[in-house]
Short mmCIF file of C-alpha atoms and ligand atoms in Angstrom, two decimals:
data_model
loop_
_atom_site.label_atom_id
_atom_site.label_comp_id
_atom_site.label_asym_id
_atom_site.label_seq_id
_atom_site.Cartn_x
_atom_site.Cartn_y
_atom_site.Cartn_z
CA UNK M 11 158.66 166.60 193.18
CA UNK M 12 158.67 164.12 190.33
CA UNK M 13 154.79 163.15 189.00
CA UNK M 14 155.97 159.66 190.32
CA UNK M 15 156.64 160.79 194.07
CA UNK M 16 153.93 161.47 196.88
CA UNK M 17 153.62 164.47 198.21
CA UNK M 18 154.73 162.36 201.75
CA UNK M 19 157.92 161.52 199.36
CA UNK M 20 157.66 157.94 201.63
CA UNK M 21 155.99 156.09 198.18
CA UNK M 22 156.19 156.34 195.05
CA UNK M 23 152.99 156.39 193.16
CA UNK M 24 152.38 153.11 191.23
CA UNK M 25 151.46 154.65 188.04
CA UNK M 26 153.18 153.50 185.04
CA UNK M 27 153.85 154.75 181.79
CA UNK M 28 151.36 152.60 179.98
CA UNK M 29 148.53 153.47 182.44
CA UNK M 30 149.69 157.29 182.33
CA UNK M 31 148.85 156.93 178.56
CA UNK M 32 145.35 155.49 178.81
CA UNK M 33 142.37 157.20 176.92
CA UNK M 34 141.06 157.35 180.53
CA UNK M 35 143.29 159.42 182.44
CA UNK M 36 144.43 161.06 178.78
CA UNK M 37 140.46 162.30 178.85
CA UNK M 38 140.60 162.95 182.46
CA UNK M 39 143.33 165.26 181.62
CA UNK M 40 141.46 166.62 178.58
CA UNK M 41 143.96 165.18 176.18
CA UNK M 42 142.70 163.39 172.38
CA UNK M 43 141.80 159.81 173.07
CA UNK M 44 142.12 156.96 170.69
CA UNK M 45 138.27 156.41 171.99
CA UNK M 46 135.81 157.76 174.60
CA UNK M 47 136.90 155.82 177.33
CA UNK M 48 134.23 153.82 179.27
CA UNK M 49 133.78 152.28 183.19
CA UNK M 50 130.37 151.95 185.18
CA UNK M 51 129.61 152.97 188.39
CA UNK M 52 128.84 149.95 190.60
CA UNK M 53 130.33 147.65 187.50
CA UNK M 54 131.24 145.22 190.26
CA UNK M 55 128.76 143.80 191.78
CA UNK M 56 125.41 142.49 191.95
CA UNK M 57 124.86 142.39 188.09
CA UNK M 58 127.30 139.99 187.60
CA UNK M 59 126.73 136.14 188.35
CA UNK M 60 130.61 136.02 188.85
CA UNK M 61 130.07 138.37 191.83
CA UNK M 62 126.82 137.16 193.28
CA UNK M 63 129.00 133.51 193.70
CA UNK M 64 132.32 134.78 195.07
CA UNK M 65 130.12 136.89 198.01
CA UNK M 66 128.00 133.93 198.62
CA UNK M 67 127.67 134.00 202.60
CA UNK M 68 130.04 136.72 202.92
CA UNK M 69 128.41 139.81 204.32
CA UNK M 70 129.21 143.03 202.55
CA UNK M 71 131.87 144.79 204.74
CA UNK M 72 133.71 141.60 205.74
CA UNK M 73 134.02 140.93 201.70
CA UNK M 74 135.45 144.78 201.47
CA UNK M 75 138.66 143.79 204.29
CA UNK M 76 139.50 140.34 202.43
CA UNK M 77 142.09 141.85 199.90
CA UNK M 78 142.19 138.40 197.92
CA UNK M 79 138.60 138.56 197.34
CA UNK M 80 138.98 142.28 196.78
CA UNK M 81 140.78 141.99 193.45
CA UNK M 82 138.67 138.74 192.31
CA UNK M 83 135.90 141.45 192.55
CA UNK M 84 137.29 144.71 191.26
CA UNK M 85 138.92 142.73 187.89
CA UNK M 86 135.61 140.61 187.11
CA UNK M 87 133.97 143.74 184.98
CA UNK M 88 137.46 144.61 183.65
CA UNK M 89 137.95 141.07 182.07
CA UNK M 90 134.32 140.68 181.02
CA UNK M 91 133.56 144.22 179.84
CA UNK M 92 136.76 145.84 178.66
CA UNK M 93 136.07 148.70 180.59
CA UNK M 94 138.81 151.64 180.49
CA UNK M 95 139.40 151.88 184.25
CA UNK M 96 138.52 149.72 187.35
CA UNK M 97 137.06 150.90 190.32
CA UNK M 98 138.26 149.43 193.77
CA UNK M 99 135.70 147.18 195.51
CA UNK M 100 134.99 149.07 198.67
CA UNK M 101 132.00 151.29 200.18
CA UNK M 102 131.69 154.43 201.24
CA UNK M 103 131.41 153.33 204.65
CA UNK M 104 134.47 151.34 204.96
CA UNK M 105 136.45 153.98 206.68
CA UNK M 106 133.73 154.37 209.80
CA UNK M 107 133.73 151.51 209.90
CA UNK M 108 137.52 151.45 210.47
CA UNK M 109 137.69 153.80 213.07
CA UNK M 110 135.19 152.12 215.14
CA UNK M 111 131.23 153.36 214.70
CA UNK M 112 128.80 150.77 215.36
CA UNK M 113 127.42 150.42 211.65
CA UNK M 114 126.40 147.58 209.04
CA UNK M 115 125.55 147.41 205.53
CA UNK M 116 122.23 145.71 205.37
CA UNK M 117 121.36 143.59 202.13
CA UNK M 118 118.26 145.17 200.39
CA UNK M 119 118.60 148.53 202.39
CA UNK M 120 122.18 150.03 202.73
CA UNK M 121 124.14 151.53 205.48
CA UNK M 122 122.81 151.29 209.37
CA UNK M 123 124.32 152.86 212.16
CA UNK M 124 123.50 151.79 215.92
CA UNK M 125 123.90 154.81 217.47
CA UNK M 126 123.36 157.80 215.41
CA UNK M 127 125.92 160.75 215.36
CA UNK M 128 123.92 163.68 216.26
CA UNK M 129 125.45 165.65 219.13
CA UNK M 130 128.64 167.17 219.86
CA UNK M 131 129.66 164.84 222.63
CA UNK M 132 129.19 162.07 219.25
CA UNK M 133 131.72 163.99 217.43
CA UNK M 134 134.18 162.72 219.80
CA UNK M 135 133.70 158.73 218.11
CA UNK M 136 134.56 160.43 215.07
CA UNK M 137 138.32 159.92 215.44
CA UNK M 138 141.21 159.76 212.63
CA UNK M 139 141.79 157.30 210.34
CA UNK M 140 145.48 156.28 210.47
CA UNK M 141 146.69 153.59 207.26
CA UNK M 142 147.16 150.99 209.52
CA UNK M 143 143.25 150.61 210.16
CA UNK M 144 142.88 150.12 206.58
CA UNK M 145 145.91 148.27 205.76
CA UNK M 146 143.57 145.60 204.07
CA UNK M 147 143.38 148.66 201.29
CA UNK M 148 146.90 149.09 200.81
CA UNK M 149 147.38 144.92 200.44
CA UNK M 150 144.55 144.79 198.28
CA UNK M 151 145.57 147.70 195.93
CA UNK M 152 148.94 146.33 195.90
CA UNK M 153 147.59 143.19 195.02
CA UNK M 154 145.24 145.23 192.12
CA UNK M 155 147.99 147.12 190.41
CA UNK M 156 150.06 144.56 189.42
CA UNK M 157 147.03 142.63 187.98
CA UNK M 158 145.25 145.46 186.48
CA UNK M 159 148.51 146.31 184.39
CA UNK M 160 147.88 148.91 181.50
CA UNK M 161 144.72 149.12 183.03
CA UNK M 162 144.04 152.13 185.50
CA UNK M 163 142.36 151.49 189.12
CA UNK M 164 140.26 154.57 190.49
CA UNK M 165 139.69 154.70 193.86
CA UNK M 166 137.09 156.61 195.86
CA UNK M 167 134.56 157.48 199.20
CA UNK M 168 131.97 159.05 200.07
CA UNK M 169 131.59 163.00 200.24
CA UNK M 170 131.64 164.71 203.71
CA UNK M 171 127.51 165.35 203.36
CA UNK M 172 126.67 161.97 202.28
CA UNK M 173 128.71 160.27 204.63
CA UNK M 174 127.21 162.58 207.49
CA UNK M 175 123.40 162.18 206.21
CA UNK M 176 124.18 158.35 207.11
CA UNK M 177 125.86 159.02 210.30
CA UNK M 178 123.13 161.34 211.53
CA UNK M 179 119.87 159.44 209.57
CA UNK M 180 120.95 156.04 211.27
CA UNK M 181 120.54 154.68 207.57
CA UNK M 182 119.16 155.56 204.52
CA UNK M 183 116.99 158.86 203.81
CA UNK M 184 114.86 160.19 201.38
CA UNK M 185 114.63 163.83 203.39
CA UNK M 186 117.76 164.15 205.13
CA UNK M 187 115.61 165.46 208.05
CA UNK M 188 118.16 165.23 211.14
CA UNK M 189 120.89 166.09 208.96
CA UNK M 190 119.17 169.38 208.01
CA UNK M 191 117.96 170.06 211.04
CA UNK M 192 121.61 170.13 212.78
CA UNK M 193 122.84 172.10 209.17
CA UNK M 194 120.17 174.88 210.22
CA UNK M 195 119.79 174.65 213.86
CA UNK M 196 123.06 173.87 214.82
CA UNK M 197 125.52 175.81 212.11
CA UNK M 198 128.90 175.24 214.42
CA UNK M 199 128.36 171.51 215.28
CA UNK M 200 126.94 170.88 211.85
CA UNK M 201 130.19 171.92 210.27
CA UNK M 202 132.69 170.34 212.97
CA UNK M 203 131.05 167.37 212.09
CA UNK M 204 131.85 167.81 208.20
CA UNK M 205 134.75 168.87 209.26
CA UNK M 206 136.15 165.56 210.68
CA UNK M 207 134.55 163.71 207.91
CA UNK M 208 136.30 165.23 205.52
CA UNK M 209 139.65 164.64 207.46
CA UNK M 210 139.05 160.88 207.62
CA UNK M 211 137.87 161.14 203.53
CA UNK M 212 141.20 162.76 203.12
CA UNK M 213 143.00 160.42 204.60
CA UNK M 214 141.08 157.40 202.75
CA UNK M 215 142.01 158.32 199.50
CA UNK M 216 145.73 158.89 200.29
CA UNK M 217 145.91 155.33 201.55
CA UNK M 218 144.70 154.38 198.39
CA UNK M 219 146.41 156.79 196.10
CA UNK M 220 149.65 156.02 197.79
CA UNK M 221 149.28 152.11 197.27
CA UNK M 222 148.87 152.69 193.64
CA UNK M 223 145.38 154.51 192.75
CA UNK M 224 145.57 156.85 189.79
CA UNK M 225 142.36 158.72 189.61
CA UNK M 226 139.57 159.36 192.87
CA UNK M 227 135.72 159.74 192.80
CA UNK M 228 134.39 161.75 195.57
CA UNK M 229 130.92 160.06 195.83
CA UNK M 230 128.51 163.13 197.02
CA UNK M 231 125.54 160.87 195.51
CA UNK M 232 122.51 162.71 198.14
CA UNK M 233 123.97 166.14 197.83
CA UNK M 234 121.27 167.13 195.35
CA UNK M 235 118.90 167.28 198.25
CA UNK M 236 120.21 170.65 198.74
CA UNK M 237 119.93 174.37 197.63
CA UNK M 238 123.09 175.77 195.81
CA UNK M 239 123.05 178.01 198.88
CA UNK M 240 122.98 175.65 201.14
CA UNK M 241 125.38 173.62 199.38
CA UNK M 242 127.90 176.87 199.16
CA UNK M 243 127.46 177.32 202.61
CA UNK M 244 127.35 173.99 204.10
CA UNK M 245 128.93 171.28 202.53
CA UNK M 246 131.16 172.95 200.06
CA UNK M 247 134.24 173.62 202.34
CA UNK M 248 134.33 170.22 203.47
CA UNK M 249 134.53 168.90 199.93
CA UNK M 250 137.09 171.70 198.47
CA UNK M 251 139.10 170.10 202.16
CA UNK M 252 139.11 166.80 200.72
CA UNK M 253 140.11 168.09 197.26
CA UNK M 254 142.29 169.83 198.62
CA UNK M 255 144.54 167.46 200.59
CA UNK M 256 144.94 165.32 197.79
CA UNK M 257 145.70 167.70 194.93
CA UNK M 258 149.42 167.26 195.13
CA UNK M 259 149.57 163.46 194.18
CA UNK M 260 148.59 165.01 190.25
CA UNK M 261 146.21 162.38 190.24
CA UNK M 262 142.27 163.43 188.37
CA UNK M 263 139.19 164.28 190.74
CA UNK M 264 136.00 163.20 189.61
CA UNK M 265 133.28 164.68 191.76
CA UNK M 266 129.68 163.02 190.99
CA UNK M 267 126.28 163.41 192.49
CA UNK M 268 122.98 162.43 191.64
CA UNK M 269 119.87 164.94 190.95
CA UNK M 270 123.08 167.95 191.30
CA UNK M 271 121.82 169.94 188.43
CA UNK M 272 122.07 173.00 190.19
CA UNK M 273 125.25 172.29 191.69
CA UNK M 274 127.58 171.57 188.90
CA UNK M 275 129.26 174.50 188.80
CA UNK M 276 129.83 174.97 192.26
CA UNK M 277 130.96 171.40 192.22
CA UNK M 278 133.56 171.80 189.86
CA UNK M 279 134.65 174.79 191.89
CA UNK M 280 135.31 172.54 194.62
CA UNK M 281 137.99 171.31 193.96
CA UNK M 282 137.27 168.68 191.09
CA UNK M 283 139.27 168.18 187.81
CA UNK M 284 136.09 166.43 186.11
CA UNK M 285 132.55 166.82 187.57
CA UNK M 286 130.25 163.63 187.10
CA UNK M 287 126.83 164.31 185.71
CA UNK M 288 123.92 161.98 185.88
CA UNK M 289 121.04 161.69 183.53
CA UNK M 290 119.00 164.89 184.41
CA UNK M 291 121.24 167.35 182.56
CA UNK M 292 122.24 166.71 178.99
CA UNK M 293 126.30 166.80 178.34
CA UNK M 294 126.49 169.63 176.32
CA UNK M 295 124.70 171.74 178.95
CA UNK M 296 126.24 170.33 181.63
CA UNK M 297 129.73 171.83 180.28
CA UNK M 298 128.27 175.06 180.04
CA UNK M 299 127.13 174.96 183.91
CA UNK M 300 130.79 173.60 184.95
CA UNK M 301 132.55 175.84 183.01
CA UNK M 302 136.11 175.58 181.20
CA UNK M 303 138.59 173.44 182.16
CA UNK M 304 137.24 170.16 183.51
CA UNK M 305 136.41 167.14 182.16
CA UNK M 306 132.70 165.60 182.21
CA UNK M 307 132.18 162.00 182.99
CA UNK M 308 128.67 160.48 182.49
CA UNK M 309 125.54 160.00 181.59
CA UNK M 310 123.42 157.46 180.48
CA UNK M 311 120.19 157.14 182.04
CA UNK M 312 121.14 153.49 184.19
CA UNK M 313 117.31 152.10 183.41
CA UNK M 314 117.63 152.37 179.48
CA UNK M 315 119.88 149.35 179.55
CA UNK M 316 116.51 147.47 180.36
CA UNK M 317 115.18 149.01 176.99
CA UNK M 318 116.15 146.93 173.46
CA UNK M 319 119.17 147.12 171.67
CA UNK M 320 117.71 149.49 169.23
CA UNK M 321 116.72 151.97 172.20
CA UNK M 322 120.15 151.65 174.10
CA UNK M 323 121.98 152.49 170.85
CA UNK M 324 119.84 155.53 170.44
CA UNK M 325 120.29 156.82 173.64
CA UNK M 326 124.07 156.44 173.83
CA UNK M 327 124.43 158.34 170.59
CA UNK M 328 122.19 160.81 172.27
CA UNK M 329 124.91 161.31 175.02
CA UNK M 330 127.53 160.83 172.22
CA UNK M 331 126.70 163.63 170.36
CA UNK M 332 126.07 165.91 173.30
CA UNK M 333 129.45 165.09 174.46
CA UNK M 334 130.66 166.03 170.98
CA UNK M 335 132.46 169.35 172.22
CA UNK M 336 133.50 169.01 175.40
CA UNK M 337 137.25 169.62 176.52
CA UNK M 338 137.40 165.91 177.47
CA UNK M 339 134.71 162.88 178.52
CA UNK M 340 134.69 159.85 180.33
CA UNK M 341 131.59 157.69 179.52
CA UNK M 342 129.77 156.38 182.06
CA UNK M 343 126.28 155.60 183.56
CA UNK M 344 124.19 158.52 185.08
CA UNK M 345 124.36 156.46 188.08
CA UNK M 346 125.32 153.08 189.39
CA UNK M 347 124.44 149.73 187.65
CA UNK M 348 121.68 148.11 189.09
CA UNK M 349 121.54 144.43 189.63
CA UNK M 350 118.98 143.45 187.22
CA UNK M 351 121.05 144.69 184.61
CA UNK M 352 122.05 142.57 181.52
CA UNK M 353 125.59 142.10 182.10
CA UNK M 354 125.74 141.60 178.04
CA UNK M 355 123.72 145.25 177.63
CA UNK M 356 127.01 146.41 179.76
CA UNK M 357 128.95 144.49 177.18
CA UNK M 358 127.42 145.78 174.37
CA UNK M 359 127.40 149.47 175.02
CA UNK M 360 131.48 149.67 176.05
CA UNK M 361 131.76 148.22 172.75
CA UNK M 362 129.75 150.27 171.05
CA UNK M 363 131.02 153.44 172.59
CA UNK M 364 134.46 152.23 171.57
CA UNK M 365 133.24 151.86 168.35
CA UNK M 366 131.59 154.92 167.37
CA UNK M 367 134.36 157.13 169.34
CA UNK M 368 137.52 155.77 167.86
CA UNK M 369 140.04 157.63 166.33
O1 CP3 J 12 131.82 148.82 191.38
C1 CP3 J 12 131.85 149.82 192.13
O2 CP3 J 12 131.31 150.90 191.83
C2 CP3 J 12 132.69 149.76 193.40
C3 CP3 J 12 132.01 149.41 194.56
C4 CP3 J 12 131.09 150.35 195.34
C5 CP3 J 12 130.17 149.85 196.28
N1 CP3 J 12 129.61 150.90 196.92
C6 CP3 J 12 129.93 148.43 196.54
C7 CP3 J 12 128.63 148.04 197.12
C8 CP3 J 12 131.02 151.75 195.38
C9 CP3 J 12 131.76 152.78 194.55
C10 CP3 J 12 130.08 152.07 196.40
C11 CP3 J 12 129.76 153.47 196.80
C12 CP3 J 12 128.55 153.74 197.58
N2 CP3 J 12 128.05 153.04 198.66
C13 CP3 J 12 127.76 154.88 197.41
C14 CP3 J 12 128.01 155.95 196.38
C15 CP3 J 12 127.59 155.48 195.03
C16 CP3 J 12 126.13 155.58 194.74
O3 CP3 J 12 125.52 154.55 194.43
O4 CP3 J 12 125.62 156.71 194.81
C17 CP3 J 12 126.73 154.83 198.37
C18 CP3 J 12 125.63 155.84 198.54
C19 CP3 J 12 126.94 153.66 199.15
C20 CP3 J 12 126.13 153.19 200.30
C21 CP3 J 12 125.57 151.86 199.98
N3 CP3 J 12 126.27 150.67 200.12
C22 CP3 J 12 124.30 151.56 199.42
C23 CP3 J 12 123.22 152.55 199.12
C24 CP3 J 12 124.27 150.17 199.21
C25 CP3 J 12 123.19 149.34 198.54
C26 CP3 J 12 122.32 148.58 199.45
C27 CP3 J 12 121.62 147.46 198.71
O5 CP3 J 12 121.81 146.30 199.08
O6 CP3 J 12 120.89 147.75 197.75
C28 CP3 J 12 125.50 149.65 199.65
C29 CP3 J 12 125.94 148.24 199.59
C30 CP3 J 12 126.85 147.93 198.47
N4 CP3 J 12 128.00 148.61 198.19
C31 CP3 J 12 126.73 146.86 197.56
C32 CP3 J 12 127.84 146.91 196.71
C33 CP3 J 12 128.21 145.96 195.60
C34 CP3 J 12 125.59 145.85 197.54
C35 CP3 J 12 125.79 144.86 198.64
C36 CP3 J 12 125.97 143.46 198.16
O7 CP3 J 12 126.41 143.19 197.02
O8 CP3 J 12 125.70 142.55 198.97
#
C-alpha cells in the first residue's frame, strides 16, 4: 500500500506533498520543524466576530450538516491567525446524531439527550454509522482540502467514555454518576456500550480521513474523572479500538483530555502517536509520563490569554522552554478557546511562538 492509498484502496488520501511537509505533521511525526507549529482547540468559533455572524440563527448541529458554511467556519482562524493546521467544524456529537438519538446541542449548556442510554435494550438505538449518513462530511471536507491547500485539516470526535458520559448523563456532568454507576454495577453492559461507541468513532474518522483529513484528535476531554485503574480497565480498550481501526491510513493520533495527569501514559499506550496535555502537567514532565516515541501537543493555560501581553509572553516561554527536549511538539492551548477570548491575544501568541521557535 502506497502512503497515498486507504487501507479500503477505494480513495486515495488527499494529502499532498506540500501538506506532507508541514512543520505540523513534520512535528507530529517527530521530525525538525522550521517552527513549533501552532492551532487552538475550539479556534473556530465563538471568539471570533466572523463566526458569531455567519451562525446567526443557525442552531449548532444544523450549522455542522451545511458543508458551505462548514468551510466558511473551519478557514476563518486559518486566514486570521496563521495557524499551522485547521480543525474541521463539527462536534463530537454529530455522529449520534446521525444515526438517529434524540439529542440537541443547547446554547450556554452543551449536549442534551431526550432519552438517556442507560439499559441494554438502549444499546439497540446505538446502531452503525454508514458514510452516507454523514455525507455532508465528505462534501464539506472535499470542499476544505482544496481551499486549505498547503495547509493541513485535522479531523476528530469524541472518545468512547466521553461520548457515553453524554449518552447516559442526558447532558452535561460534573460526576459522571450514571455513567459510573453502569461502569461498576453493570461491567458487561457498561463495556458493550463502549463498545459500539467506539465502532461508530471508528467509522467517523474514516469518513473524514478518507475525504482528505491528515491528522485525528480523539477528544476524551471528561476522562480525567477517572482512576488509572479504572481507566485501564474500562475505557481503555474502547479507545486502543478506535486507534486501532484507523492506524493503517499513516495518518498522526493525537489523543487529549483534560485534568488526565494520571493517565498520560496509559493514554499514549492506547493507541496515540502524540498525547495532548492540558495545563496541569508541565511539558517536560509530561514526556517523561508518556514515554518515548510520541509527540506532545499542548499547553497553555486557556485563561492566561485574559492576562496582559507581558504575562501571556511569560507564560508561553514557560511552555516553550519545557517543551525544549521533547521528541516533537505541537503548540496548542491546554484546552479549548473560550469565547471571551481576544481574538488578537490568539493572534499574537501564534506569532510569537513562530517567532521564538524558528529555525
Ligand atoms: O474549532 C474547533 O475546535 C472545532 C469545532 C469543535 C466544536 N466542538 C464546535 C462547537 C470541536 C473540536 C468540538 C468538540 C467538543 N464538543 C468537545 C471536545 C472538546 C472539548 O472542549 O473538550 C466536547 C466536550 C463537545 C461537546 C460540546 N459541544 C460542548 C461542551 C459545547 C459547548 C456548549 C456551550 O454553548 O458552551 C458544544 C457546542 C459547541 N461545539 C460550540 C462549538 C463552536 C458552541 C456552540 C455555538 O457556537 O453556538
Amino acid at each position: 500500500m502506497s502512503a497515498n492509498e486507504s487501507p479500503s484502496g477505494k480513495h486515495p488520501t488527499a494529502t499532498s506533498e506540500a501538506v506532507r511537509d508541514s512543520a505540523f505533521l513534520k512535528a507530529c511525526r517527530r521530525e525538525p520543524v522550521p517552527h513549533t507549529p501552532v492551532w487552538f482547540m475550539r479556534q473556530a468559533g465563538r471568539s471570533l466576530p466572523e463566526y458569531r455572524k455567519v451562525r446567526e440563527g443557525i442552531p449548532m448541529l444544523e450549522s455542522c450538516m451545511r458543508p458551505e458554511l462548514v468551510t466558511e467556519i473551519t478557514l476563518q482562524p486559518v486566514r486570521r491567525h496563521n495557524v499551522d493546521a485547521a480543525i474541521f467544524f463539527s462536534d463530537i456529537v454529530v455522529p449520534l446524531k446521525a444515526i438517529g438519538i434524540d439529542l440537541d446541542i443547547k446554547p450556554g449548556v452543551g449536549p442534551v439527550v431526550e432519552n438517556p442510554v442507560r439499559t441494554r435494550a438502549d444499546l439497540a438505538r446505538l446502531r452503525d454509522l454508514t458514510p452516507e449518513d454523514v455525507s455532508y462530511v465528505t462534501e464539506a471536507i472535499g470542499l476544505l482540502t482544496r481551499e486549505l491547500g498547503a495547509t493541513p485539516l485535522i479531523g476528530f470526535a469524541g472518545a468512547p467514555f466521553t461520548l457515553a458520559s453524554y449518552l447516559v448523563e442526558g447532558g452535561p456532568s460534573r460526576t459522571y454518576e450514571n455513567a459510573k454507576a453502569i461502569m461498576y454495577g453493570d461491567p458487561g453492559l457498561w463495556a458493550d456500550l463502549l463498545d459500539r461507541l467506539a465502532d461508530i468513532t471508528a467509522a467517523f474518522l474514516k469518513v473524514q480521513i478518507e475525504a482528505g483529513a491528515c491528522a485525528v484528535q480523539l477528544f476524551d476531554s471528561w476522562a480525567g474523572a477517572l482512576s488509572p485503574a479504572d481507566y485501564r480497565h474500562s475505557v481503555m480498550p474502547a479507545s486502543a479500538k478506535v486507534f486501532q481501526a484507523v492506524a493503517g491510513y499513516g495518518v498522526p493520533r493525537i489523543h487529549f483530555g483534560v485534568g488526565t495527569g494520571e493517565l498520560l501514559g496509559l493514554m499514549g499506550e492506547a493507541g496515540a502517536d502524540v498525547v495532548g496535555v492540558d495545563w496541569r502537567v508541565p511539558l517536560d514532565e509530561a514526556a517523561r509520563r508518556v514515554g518515548p516515541g510520541k509527540a506532545l501537543q499542548g499547553n497553555l493555560d486557556p485563561t492566561v490569554l485574559f492576562s496582559t501581553r507581558e504575562a501571556v509572553e511569560t507564560k508561553t516561554r514557560e511552555v516553550l522552554d519545557a517543551a525544549a527536549g521533547l521528541e516533537g511538539h505541537v503548540f496548542n492551548l491546554g484546552h479549548g478557546v473560550m469565547p471571551a477570548t481576544d481574538p488578537d491575544a490568539l493572534t499574537r501568541l501564534v506569532d510569537h511562538v513562530h517567532t521564538l521557535t524558528a529555525r
